[in-house]
Coordinates of C-alpha atoms in Angstrom, one line a residue:
M1 CA -19.7 7.8 25.9
T2 CA -18.7 9.2 22.5
S3 CA -18.3 7.0 19.4
S4 CA -14.5 7.4 19.6
D5 CA -14.6 6.4 23.3
A6 CA -16.6 3.3 22.4
E7 CA -14.3 2.4 19.6
L8 CA -11.3 2.7 21.9
A9 CA -13.0 0.6 24.6
R10 CA -13.8 -2.1 22.0
L11 CA -10.2 -2.1 20.7
L12 CA -8.8 -2.4 24.2
S13 CA -11.2 -5.2 25.0
D14 CA -10.2 -7.1 21.9
A15 CA -6.5 -6.5 22.5
R16 CA -6.7 -7.7 26.1
A17 CA -8.5 -10.8 25.0
W18 CA -5.9 -11.4 22.3
A19 CA -3.0 -10.9 24.7
T20 CA -4.3 -13.6 27.1
Q21 CA -4.3 -16.2 24.3
D22 CA -1.1 -15.1 22.5
P23 CA 1.5 -18.0 22.7
D24 CA 4.3 -15.6 21.7
P25 CA 5.7 -13.6 24.7
A26 CA 7.2 -11.0 22.4
T27 CA 4.0 -10.0 20.6
A28 CA 2.1 -10.3 23.9
A29 CA 4.5 -7.9 25.5
T30 CA 4.2 -5.5 22.5
L31 CA 0.4 -5.6 22.8
T32 CA 0.4 -5.0 26.5
E33 CA 2.5 -1.9 26.0
L34 CA 0.3 -0.7 23.2
I35 CA -2.7 -1.1 25.5
R36 CA -1.0 0.9 28.2
L37 CA -0.1 3.7 25.8
A38 CA -3.5 3.8 24.3
E39 CA -5.1 4.0 27.8
D40 CA -2.8 7.0 28.5
G41 CA -4.1 8.8 25.4
A42 CA -1.3 8.1 22.9
A43 CA -2.8 8.6 19.4
S44 CA -0.1 6.5 17.7
A45 CA -0.9 3.5 19.9
H46 CA -4.6 4.0 19.3
Q47 CA -3.9 4.0 15.5
E48 CA -1.7 0.9 15.8
L49 CA -4.4 -1.0 17.7
A50 CA -7.0 0.1 15.1
D51 CA -4.8 -1.1 12.3
S52 CA -4.2 -4.4 14.0
F53 CA -7.7 -5.2 15.3
S54 CA -10.2 -3.5 13.0
G55 CA -10.0 -6.3 10.4
T56 CA -8.8 -9.8 9.8
L57 CA -6.0 -10.7 7.5
Q58 CA -7.7 -12.3 4.5
F59 CA -6.4 -15.5 3.0
G60 CA -6.3 -15.3 -0.8
T61 CA -4.5 -16.8 -3.8
A62 CA -1.3 -15.2 -2.5
G63 CA -1.9 -16.8 0.9
L64 CA -1.2 -14.4 3.7
R65 CA 1.2 -11.5 3.7
A66 CA 1.4 -8.6 6.2
A67 CA 3.6 -6.9 8.8
L68 CA 4.6 -8.9 11.8
G69 CA 2.9 -7.9 15.1
P70 CA 0.0 -8.8 17.3
G71 CA -3.7 -8.8 16.3
P72 CA -5.8 -10.5 13.6
N73 CA -4.6 -8.2 10.9
R74 CA -0.9 -9.0 11.3
M75 CA 1.4 -12.0 10.8
N76 CA 1.9 -13.7 14.1
R77 CA 1.7 -17.2 15.7
M78 CA -2.0 -17.0 16.4
V79 CA -2.9 -16.1 12.8
V80 CA -0.5 -18.7 11.5
R81 CA -1.9 -21.4 13.8
R82 CA -5.4 -20.7 12.6
A83 CA -4.2 -20.7 9.0
A84 CA -2.4 -24.1 9.5
A85 CA -5.5 -25.6 11.2
G86 CA -7.7 -24.4 8.3
F87 CA -5.3 -25.7 5.7
S88 CA -5.1 -29.1 7.5
A89 CA -8.9 -29.4 7.4
F90 CA -8.9 -28.5 3.8
L91 CA -6.2 -31.1 2.9
T92 CA -7.9 -33.8 4.9
D93 CA -11.2 -33.2 3.3
K94 CA -9.8 -33.0 -0.3
V95 CA -7.7 -36.2 0.0
A96 CA -10.6 -38.1 1.7
H97 CA -12.8 -37.4 -1.3
A98 CA -10.2 -37.8 -4.0
A99 CA -8.4 -40.9 -2.6
P100 CA -10.4 -42.5 0.3
G101 CA -8.1 -44.2 2.8
T102 CA -5.0 -42.3 1.7
R103 CA -3.1 -40.4 4.4
P104 CA -2.5 -36.8 3.3
R105 CA 1.1 -35.6 2.8
A106 CA 2.5 -32.1 3.2
V107 CA 5.8 -30.3 3.2
V108 CA 6.7 -27.0 4.9
G109 CA 9.5 -24.6 4.0
Y110 CA 10.7 -21.3 5.3
D111 CA 13.1 -18.5 4.6
A112 CA 15.3 -16.5 7.0
R113 CA 12.8 -13.7 7.9
H114 CA 11.9 -12.9 11.4
N115 CA 9.8 -15.8 12.9
S116 CA 9.8 -17.8 9.6
D117 CA 11.3 -20.9 11.4
I118 CA 8.8 -20.6 14.2
F119 CA 5.8 -20.3 11.9
A120 CA 7.0 -23.3 9.9
E121 CA 7.6 -25.6 12.8
E122 CA 4.2 -24.7 14.4
T123 CA 2.6 -25.4 11.0
A124 CA 4.3 -28.8 10.9
A125 CA 3.1 -29.5 14.4
I126 CA -0.5 -28.7 13.5
L127 CA -0.4 -30.7 10.3
V128 CA 0.9 -33.7 12.2
A129 CA -1.8 -33.4 14.9
A130 CA -4.4 -33.4 12.2
G131 CA -3.1 -36.8 10.9
I132 CA -1.1 -35.5 8.0
D133 CA 2.2 -37.1 7.0
T134 CA 4.4 -34.0 7.3
F135 CA 7.9 -33.0 6.1
L136 CA 9.9 -30.0 7.2
M137 CA 12.6 -28.5 5.0
P138 CA 16.1 -28.9 6.7
S139 CA 16.9 -25.2 6.9
A140 CA 15.9 -21.8 5.6
L141 CA 15.8 -22.4 1.8
P142 CA 14.5 -20.8 -1.4
T143 CA 10.9 -20.9 -2.4
P144 CA 11.6 -22.9 -5.6
L145 CA 13.0 -25.7 -3.4
L146 CA 9.6 -25.9 -1.6
A147 CA 7.8 -26.0 -4.9
Y148 CA 10.1 -28.7 -6.1
A149 CA 9.6 -30.7 -2.9
V150 CA 5.8 -30.7 -3.3
R151 CA 6.2 -32.8 -6.4
A152 CA 9.4 -34.7 -5.6
L153 CA 7.8 -36.0 -2.4
E154 CA 4.4 -36.5 -3.9
C155 CA 2.7 -34.2 -1.4
D156 CA -0.9 -33.0 -1.4
G157 CA 0.1 -29.7 0.0
G158 CA 2.9 -27.4 0.7
V159 CA 3.4 -24.2 2.8
M160 CA 6.2 -21.7 2.3
V161 CA 6.7 -19.2 5.0
T162 CA 8.1 -16.1 3.2
A163 CA 7.3 -12.6 2.3
S164 CA 9.5 -12.8 -0.8
H165 CA 10.7 -9.3 -1.6
N166 CA 8.6 -7.3 0.9
P167 CA 10.1 -5.0 3.5
P168 CA 11.8 -6.6 6.5
Q169 CA 8.9 -6.0 8.9
D170 CA 6.7 -8.4 6.8
N171 CA 6.2 -12.1 6.6
G172 CA 3.8 -14.3 4.7
Y173 CA 2.4 -17.8 4.1
K174 CA 2.3 -19.2 0.6
V175 CA 0.3 -22.4 -0.2
Y176 CA 0.9 -25.0 -2.9
L177 CA -1.2 -28.0 -3.8
G178 CA -0.3 -31.4 -5.2
R179 CA -1.1 -35.0 -5.7
H180 CA -4.7 -35.7 -4.7
A181 CA -5.6 -32.2 -3.7
V182 CA -5.7 -30.5 -7.1
E183 CA -6.0 -31.3 -10.8
E184 CA -2.8 -32.3 -12.6
S185 CA -2.1 -28.9 -14.1
G186 CA -2.0 -27.4 -10.6
R187 CA 0.3 -30.0 -8.9
G188 CA 3.2 -28.2 -7.4
A189 CA 1.8 -24.7 -8.3
Q190 CA 0.4 -22.0 -6.0
I191 CA -3.3 -22.0 -5.4
V192 CA -5.9 -20.3 -7.6
A193 CA -9.7 -19.8 -7.1
P194 CA -11.7 -21.5 -5.8
Y195 CA -9.1 -23.2 -3.6
D196 CA -8.4 -19.9 -1.8
A197 CA -12.0 -19.5 -0.8
L198 CA -12.3 -23.1 0.3
I199 CA -9.2 -22.8 2.5
A200 CA -10.3 -19.4 3.8
A201 CA -13.7 -20.9 4.8
Q202 CA -11.9 -23.7 6.8
I203 CA -9.7 -21.0 8.5
D204 CA -12.8 -19.1 9.4
A205 CA -14.3 -22.2 10.9
V206 CA -11.4 -22.8 13.2
G207 CA -12.6 -20.3 15.9
G208 CA -10.5 -20.0 19.0
L209 CA -7.0 -21.4 19.4
S210 CA -8.1 -23.7 22.2
G211 CA -9.3 -26.3 19.7
V212 CA -6.1 -26.2 17.6
A213 CA -3.9 -29.2 18.6
L214 CA -0.1 -29.1 18.1
A215 CA 1.9 -32.3 18.1
T216 CA 5.1 -32.3 20.0
A217 CA 6.8 -34.6 17.5
G218 CA 6.0 -36.7 14.5
W219 CA 7.1 -34.6 11.5
T220 CA 10.1 -35.6 9.4
V221 CA 12.9 -33.0 9.1
L222 CA 14.3 -33.7 5.6
D223 CA 18.0 -34.2 5.1
H224 CA 20.2 -32.5 2.6
S225 CA 19.2 -34.9 -0.1
I226 CA 16.2 -32.8 -1.0
V227 CA 18.5 -29.9 -1.7
A228 CA 21.0 -32.0 -3.5
G229 CA 18.3 -33.4 -5.7
Y230 CA 17.1 -29.9 -6.7
E231 CA 20.7 -28.7 -7.3
A232 CA 21.6 -31.6 -9.5
A233 CA 18.4 -31.2 -11.6
A234 CA 18.8 -27.5 -11.9
A235 CA 22.5 -27.8 -13.0
A236 CA 21.5 -30.5 -15.5
L237 CA 19.4 -28.0 -17.4
A238 CA 22.7 -26.7 -18.9
M239 CA 23.4 -28.0 -22.4
P240 CA 27.2 -27.9 -22.8
A241 CA 27.1 -30.0 -26.0
A242 CA 25.0 -27.4 -27.8
F243 CA 26.1 -24.3 -25.9
P244 CA 29.6 -25.1 -24.6
A245 CA 30.8 -21.7 -23.7
R246 CA 31.5 -21.2 -20.0
D247 CA 33.9 -18.3 -20.0
L248 CA 31.7 -15.8 -18.0
N249 CA 32.6 -13.6 -15.1
I250 CA 29.4 -13.6 -12.9
V251 CA 28.6 -11.4 -10.0
L252 CA 25.8 -12.8 -7.9
T253 CA 23.8 -11.3 -5.1
P254 CA 21.2 -13.1 -3.0
M255 CA 20.2 -9.7 -1.5
H256 CA 20.5 -10.9 2.1
G257 CA 18.2 -13.8 1.3
V258 CA 18.4 -17.6 1.3
G259 CA 19.3 -18.3 -2.3
G260 CA 23.1 -17.6 -2.3
K261 CA 24.6 -21.0 -1.4
T262 CA 22.1 -22.9 -3.6
A263 CA 22.6 -20.6 -6.6
V264 CA 26.4 -20.8 -6.4
A265 CA 26.3 -24.6 -6.1
V266 CA 24.0 -24.9 -9.1
L267 CA 26.1 -22.5 -11.3
H268 CA 29.3 -24.2 -10.4
A269 CA 27.8 -27.6 -11.1
A270 CA 26.6 -26.3 -14.5
G271 CA 30.2 -25.3 -15.3
F272 CA 30.2 -21.7 -14.4
A273 CA 33.2 -21.5 -12.1
N274 CA 33.8 -17.8 -12.0
V275 CA 31.0 -16.6 -9.6
T276 CA 31.7 -13.7 -7.2
V277 CA 29.1 -13.2 -4.5
V278 CA 28.5 -9.7 -3.2
S279 CA 30.1 -10.1 0.2
E280 CA 27.9 -7.5 2.0
Q281 CA 24.7 -9.3 0.9
A282 CA 26.0 -12.9 0.9
E283 CA 24.5 -14.2 4.2
P284 CA 20.8 -14.3 5.1
D285 CA 19.8 -11.3 7.2
P286 CA 16.1 -10.6 8.0
D287 CA 16.8 -6.9 8.5
F288 CA 18.2 -6.4 4.9
P289 CA 20.6 -3.8 6.1
T290 CA 22.1 -2.6 2.8
V291 CA 18.9 -2.0 0.9
N292 CA 15.8 0.1 1.4
F293 CA 13.6 -2.6 -0.1
P294 CA 15.0 -6.1 -0.7
N295 CA 13.5 -6.1 -4.3
P296 CA 15.9 -6.0 -7.3
E297 CA 13.3 -3.8 -9.1
E298 CA 13.7 -1.0 -6.5
P299 CA 16.1 1.9 -7.3
G300 CA 19.4 1.4 -5.5
A301 CA 18.9 -2.3 -4.7
L302 CA 21.7 -3.4 -7.1
D303 CA 24.1 -0.7 -6.2
L304 CA 26.5 -2.9 -4.3
A305 CA 26.3 -5.6 -7.0
L306 CA 27.1 -3.1 -9.7
E307 CA 30.1 -1.8 -7.7
T308 CA 31.3 -5.3 -7.3
A309 CA 30.9 -6.0 -11.0
A310 CA 32.9 -2.9 -11.9
R311 CA 35.6 -3.9 -9.5
E312 CA 35.7 -7.5 -10.8
D313 CA 35.4 -6.5 -14.4
A314 CA 32.4 -8.8 -14.6
D315 CA 30.4 -9.7 -17.7
I316 CA 27.1 -10.0 -16.0
V317 CA 25.2 -9.4 -12.7
I318 CA 22.6 -11.8 -11.5
A319 CA 20.5 -10.8 -8.5
N320 CA 17.9 -13.0 -6.7
D321 CA 15.3 -11.6 -4.5
P322 CA 15.4 -12.9 -0.8
D323 CA 13.4 -16.1 -1.4
A324 CA 15.2 -16.6 -4.8
D325 CA 12.1 -17.1 -7.0
R326 CA 13.0 -14.1 -9.1
A327 CA 16.1 -13.1 -11.0
A328 CA 17.4 -9.8 -12.2
V329 CA 20.1 -9.3 -14.8
A330 CA 22.5 -6.3 -15.3
A331 CA 25.2 -5.9 -17.8
K332 CA 27.3 -3.1 -19.4
D333 CA 25.3 -1.4 -22.1
P334 CA 27.7 -0.9 -25.1
D335 CA 25.8 2.2 -26.2
T336 CA 26.5 4.1 -23.0
G337 CA 29.4 2.2 -21.4
S338 CA 27.4 2.1 -18.2
W339 CA 25.9 -0.8 -16.3
R340 CA 22.2 -1.1 -16.3
M341 CA 19.6 -3.6 -15.2
L342 CA 17.6 -5.2 -17.9
R343 CA 13.8 -5.0 -17.7
G344 CA 12.0 -8.2 -16.9
D345 CA 10.5 -8.2 -20.5
E346 CA 14.0 -8.0 -22.0
V347 CA 15.3 -11.0 -20.0
G348 CA 12.0 -12.7 -20.7
A349 CA 12.5 -12.3 -24.5
L350 CA 16.2 -13.4 -24.3
L351 CA 15.3 -16.5 -22.3
G352 CA 12.5 -17.3 -24.7
A353 CA 14.7 -17.0 -27.8
H354 CA 17.4 -19.1 -26.0
I355 CA 14.9 -21.8 -25.1
V356 CA 13.7 -22.0 -28.7
A357 CA 17.4 -22.4 -29.7
R358 CA 17.8 -25.1 -27.1
L359 CA 14.8 -27.0 -28.3
A360 CA 16.1 -26.8 -31.8
A361 CA 19.5 -28.2 -30.7
A362 CA 17.8 -31.0 -28.7
G363 CA 15.4 -32.2 -31.3
G364 CA 16.0 -30.3 -34.6
T365 CA 12.9 -29.0 -36.2
E366 CA 11.0 -32.3 -35.9
T367 CA 8.5 -31.1 -33.3
T368 CA 7.1 -27.8 -32.1
A369 CA 4.8 -29.3 -29.5
G370 CA 4.5 -27.2 -26.4
V371 CA 3.5 -23.7 -25.4
F372 CA 5.3 -20.5 -24.5
A373 CA 3.4 -18.2 -22.1
N374 CA 3.5 -14.9 -20.3
S375 CA 1.2 -12.8 -18.2
I376 CA -1.0 -10.3 -20.0
V377 CA 1.0 -7.4 -18.6
S378 CA 4.2 -8.7 -20.0
S379 CA 5.6 -7.8 -23.5
R380 CA 4.1 -9.1 -26.7
L381 CA 7.6 -10.0 -28.0
L382 CA 7.6 -13.5 -26.7
A383 CA 4.4 -14.3 -28.7
R384 CA 6.2 -13.2 -31.9
I385 CA 9.3 -15.2 -31.0
A386 CA 7.2 -18.3 -30.4
A387 CA 5.1 -17.9 -33.5
A388 CA 8.2 -17.5 -35.7
S389 CA 9.4 -20.9 -34.6
G390 CA 6.0 -22.6 -34.8
Y391 CA 5.3 -22.8 -31.1
A392 CA 1.9 -21.9 -29.6
H393 CA 1.7 -19.0 -27.2
E394 CA -0.8 -18.1 -24.4
E395 CA -1.4 -15.1 -22.3
T396 CA -2.5 -15.5 -18.7
L397 CA -3.6 -13.4 -15.8
T398 CA -0.7 -11.9 -13.7
G399 CA 0.9 -14.4 -11.4
F400 CA 2.7 -17.7 -11.8
K401 CA -0.2 -19.6 -10.3
W402 CA -1.8 -19.0 -13.8
I403 CA 1.3 -19.3 -16.0
A404 CA 2.3 -22.6 -14.3
R405 CA -1.1 -24.1 -15.2
V406 CA -0.8 -23.6 -19.0
P407 CA -1.1 -27.1 -20.5
G408 CA 2.1 -28.2 -22.3
L409 CA 4.1 -25.3 -20.9
L410 CA 7.7 -25.1 -22.2
Y411 CA 8.6 -21.7 -20.8
G412 CA 6.7 -18.9 -19.0
Y413 CA 7.6 -15.6 -17.6
E414 CA 6.2 -12.4 -16.2
E415 CA 7.7 -8.9 -16.4
A416 CA 8.2 -8.7 -12.6
L417 CA 11.4 -10.8 -13.0
G418 CA 9.8 -14.2 -12.7
Y419 CA 10.8 -17.0 -15.1
C420 CA 9.8 -20.6 -15.3
V421 CA 12.5 -22.3 -17.5
A422 CA 11.9 -25.8 -16.4
P423 CA 8.2 -26.6 -15.6
A424 CA 8.9 -30.2 -15.1
L425 CA 11.4 -29.3 -12.3
V426 CA 9.6 -26.4 -10.6
R427 CA 6.0 -25.4 -11.5
D428 CA 6.5 -21.9 -10.4
K429 CA 8.9 -19.0 -11.0
D430 CA 12.5 -20.0 -10.1
G431 CA 15.3 -17.5 -10.0
I432 CA 18.0 -20.2 -9.6
S433 CA 17.2 -22.4 -12.6
A434 CA 16.7 -19.3 -14.6
A435 CA 20.2 -18.1 -13.6
V436 CA 21.6 -21.2 -15.3
L437 CA 20.0 -20.4 -18.6
I438 CA 20.8 -16.7 -18.3
A439 CA 24.5 -17.6 -17.7
E440 CA 24.3 -20.0 -20.7
F441 CA 23.0 -17.5 -23.2
A442 CA 25.3 -14.7 -21.9
A443 CA 28.4 -17.0 -22.2
A444 CA 27.3 -18.0 -25.7
A445 CA 27.0 -14.3 -26.7
K446 CA 30.4 -13.5 -25.3
A447 CA 32.0 -16.5 -27.1
Q448 CA 30.7 -14.9 -30.4
G449 CA 32.1 -11.5 -29.5
K450 CA 28.7 -10.1 -28.7
T451 CA 26.9 -8.8 -25.6
I452 CA 23.4 -9.7 -24.5
F453 CA 22.3 -6.3 -25.7
D454 CA 23.5 -7.3 -29.2
T455 CA 21.4 -10.4 -28.9
L456 CA 18.4 -8.3 -27.9
D457 CA 18.9 -6.0 -30.9
E458 CA 18.9 -9.1 -33.2
L459 CA 15.4 -10.0 -31.8
Y460 CA 14.2 -6.4 -32.4
L461 CA 15.4 -6.5 -36.0
V462 CA 13.3 -9.6 -36.7
H463 CA 10.3 -8.9 -34.5
G464 CA 10.2 -5.2 -34.0
L465 CA 11.5 -3.0 -31.2
H466 CA 9.3 -3.6 -28.1
A467 CA 9.8 -0.9 -25.5
S468 CA 8.0 -1.0 -22.1
D469 CA 7.7 1.1 -19.0
Q470 CA 5.7 1.1 -15.8
L471 CA 4.1 3.5 -13.4
S472 CA 3.3 2.3 -9.9
I473 CA 1.2 4.5 -7.6
R474 CA 1.4 3.5 -3.9
V475 CA -1.6 4.5 -1.8
A476 CA -2.2 4.6 1.9
D477 CA -5.9 4.1 1.5
L478 CA -7.0 1.0 -0.5
G479 CA -10.2 2.9 -1.3
L480 CA -8.2 5.1 -3.6
L481 CA -7.5 2.2 -5.9
D482 CA -11.2 1.7 -6.5
A483 CA -11.7 5.4 -7.0
M484 CA -9.0 5.6 -9.7
M485 CA -10.3 2.5 -11.5
N486 CA -13.9 3.9 -11.4
R487 CA -12.6 7.2 -12.8
L488 CA -11.2 5.4 -15.8
R489 CA -14.4 3.4 -16.4
V490 CA -16.6 6.5 -16.1
S491 CA -14.3 8.8 -18.2
P492 CA -12.3 6.5 -20.6
P493 CA -9.2 8.2 -22.2
E494 CA -9.6 8.8 -26.0
S495 CA -5.8 8.6 -26.8
F496 CA -2.4 7.8 -25.3
G497 CA 0.8 9.4 -26.6
G498 CA -1.0 11.0 -29.5
S499 CA -2.4 7.7 -30.8
A500 CA -6.2 7.2 -30.7
V501 CA -7.6 4.4 -28.5
E502 CA -9.1 1.7 -30.8
S503 CA -10.2 -0.8 -28.2
I504 CA -10.8 -0.9 -24.5
T505 CA -11.1 -4.3 -22.7
D506 CA -12.5 -4.4 -19.2
L507 CA -10.7 -7.4 -17.7
A508 CA -13.3 -7.6 -15.0
D509 CA -15.7 -9.0 -17.6
G510 CA -13.4 -12.0 -18.2
S511 CA -13.2 -13.9 -21.5
D512 CA -12.9 -17.3 -23.0
Q513 CA -9.1 -17.0 -22.6
L514 CA -8.9 -15.1 -19.2
P515 CA -10.9 -15.3 -15.9
P516 CA -12.2 -12.0 -14.7
T517 CA -9.7 -9.7 -12.9
D518 CA -9.8 -6.0 -12.0
G519 CA -8.1 -4.2 -14.8
L520 CA -8.4 -2.2 -18.0
L521 CA -6.5 -2.9 -21.3
Y522 CA -6.2 -0.2 -24.0
L523 CA -4.9 -0.7 -27.5
T524 CA -4.2 2.3 -29.7
K525 CA -4.0 2.8 -33.4
D526 CA -0.2 2.5 -33.4
L527 CA -0.3 -0.7 -31.4
S528 CA 0.6 0.9 -28.1
R529 CA -0.8 -1.1 -25.2
I530 CA -1.7 0.2 -21.8
I531 CA -2.9 -2.0 -18.9
I532 CA -3.9 -0.5 -15.6
R533 CA -4.7 -2.7 -12.6
P534 CA -4.5 -2.8 -8.8
S535 CA -1.7 -4.9 -7.5
G536 CA -2.6 -8.2 -6.0
T537 CA 0.0 -8.1 -3.2
E538 CA 0.7 -4.5 -2.4
P539 CA -1.4 -1.2 -2.0
K540 CA -0.5 0.0 -5.5
L541 CA -2.1 0.9 -8.8
K542 CA 0.1 -0.5 -11.5
C543 CA 0.2 0.7 -15.1
Y544 CA 2.0 -1.3 -17.8
L545 CA 3.0 0.4 -21.0
E546 CA 4.4 -1.0 -24.3
V547 CA 5.0 0.5 -27.7
I548 CA 6.3 -1.3 -30.8
R549 CA 8.4 0.2 -33.6
N550 CA 9.4 -1.8 -36.7
V551 CA 13.1 -1.5 -37.5
G552 CA 14.5 -2.1 -41.0
S553 CA 18.2 -2.3 -40.2
A554 CA 20.7 -2.0 -37.3
A555 CA 21.4 1.6 -38.4
E556 CA 17.8 2.5 -37.6
L557 CA 17.9 1.1 -34.1
P558 CA 19.2 4.3 -32.3
A559 CA 16.4 6.5 -33.9
A560 CA 13.8 3.8 -33.1
R561 CA 14.9 3.7 -29.5
H562 CA 14.6 7.5 -29.2
E563 CA 11.2 7.5 -30.9
A564 CA 10.0 4.7 -28.6
R565 CA 11.2 6.5 -25.5
A566 CA 9.4 9.7 -26.6
A567 CA 6.3 7.7 -27.2
L568 CA 6.4 6.1 -23.8
D569 CA 6.9 9.4 -22.1
G570 CA 3.8 10.7 -24.0
V571 CA 1.8 7.7 -22.9
L572 CA 3.0 8.1 -19.3
A573 CA 1.9 11.8 -19.3
D574 CA -1.6 10.8 -20.6
V575 CA -1.9 8.0 -18.0
R576 CA -1.2 10.4 -15.2
E577 CA -3.7 12.9 -16.6
A578 CA -6.4 10.1 -16.9
L579 CA -5.8 9.1 -13.3
G580 CA -6.0 12.7 -12.1
L581 CA -2.5 12.8 -10.8

């Protein structure tokens, strides 16, 4: 028997064993057909089995996320049951040590993706069987509502079944901790190390499914009051006394996700009555039929929203991703007369400046307690805005699991369209509460005869023009990511965009401010910053670029923009060369 024959025999044996245990008739049938085709010599079936059975889906700080399908390296009911059993054991142990005699509490939410409701209900059944007081969200709802519920219900843990903005064939499993299971700064936030490893160890200890008990009842399906509580709190973020303008024509798209009804309800309650939802994308649809990728950052994703905005003569477009934890903004650029989506860094700066103004309106200048924060790959503009108003600022690793844990957080964002505008409400990124403040500052600008681009220019005149760009390199083989990072470490670039590299920071070494993470940060003589790192959730190498140009007057802005774009193009070319592309 050749090695390839032996490999196929092993795969077929593993697949048959899996099929006999699979509680899902659909994935069991898919697997049975793959086995038949592989036995008949179909190379594609052999490859699919190899992808599904040659590894195990690893639980990390992002939980689980993968394509739906049979096998240990896919999202399916067997993988979810083991994850739920491991999480149950983790919660039981943590609460027993932290608060002896206390019964653990958990809440489970889900979006409208394929199998999300099934994964959520089986998770609830396993949590209950393990002796955990368990709540199930009343319907498919946004991720921020689950994060809100973890704290509102004083739960020790939370599970959100979602793959966020991933392609339609994917699903995922996000874990939050609260109450007795984590330190105060992490209550209601996604997990960080070492909790991921502790949960993963419990999952590994589960073994076969025969030992995983599922209750037939006993969990509490929450009523609409949990949604109403969030909606009221999010709407109450608006400050009509300080920022009374509400004349704003908004086009909103939930991008076939679960945020539409909640976002409209919150915006209406906050006083923004003129909201048009993109009809083709209004209802949840797990197939996301009108977009190639249900991610507002992807080219073409906002086409229908922009068409609707032009037809409605809208002032602004707000787009949520399918689980509504992110928000994208588009408006008509007065320089070109065309609609364009703002970069996450642009919205992040606008929200930061608006929150400074809100704090001033609420308490004058008596206190500047609290911290503004953003991820290390986001723009440095927020730090300048905060410093100018006397607020502290911190940089964190990428991911809201880090931003949400900043002590005294007032506002945090990351360039990937994630904004936390109300940490006391949701200790995570929240595209719906962010939409309220986005609408508020856009309406305020309109009332003054300005656009949000004018407001952005005013920030540039004070703090310098910050221009950013990105390069994402998707790979089929994850080993290529290591190879590209090794190439940079062995042969470090000497300059980017004609500016000499003055410092290189290997983020893998960590620092007093940042835990270690795989990435490289370059600063050049003209203050250009380049960060290159593997994505934590996708098979991509991500490169984040920023240049800064000081501007003396509004008349200098067009030339500064042109110069910054040319500088970014030069940096991009040098990054490609350094990576051997």
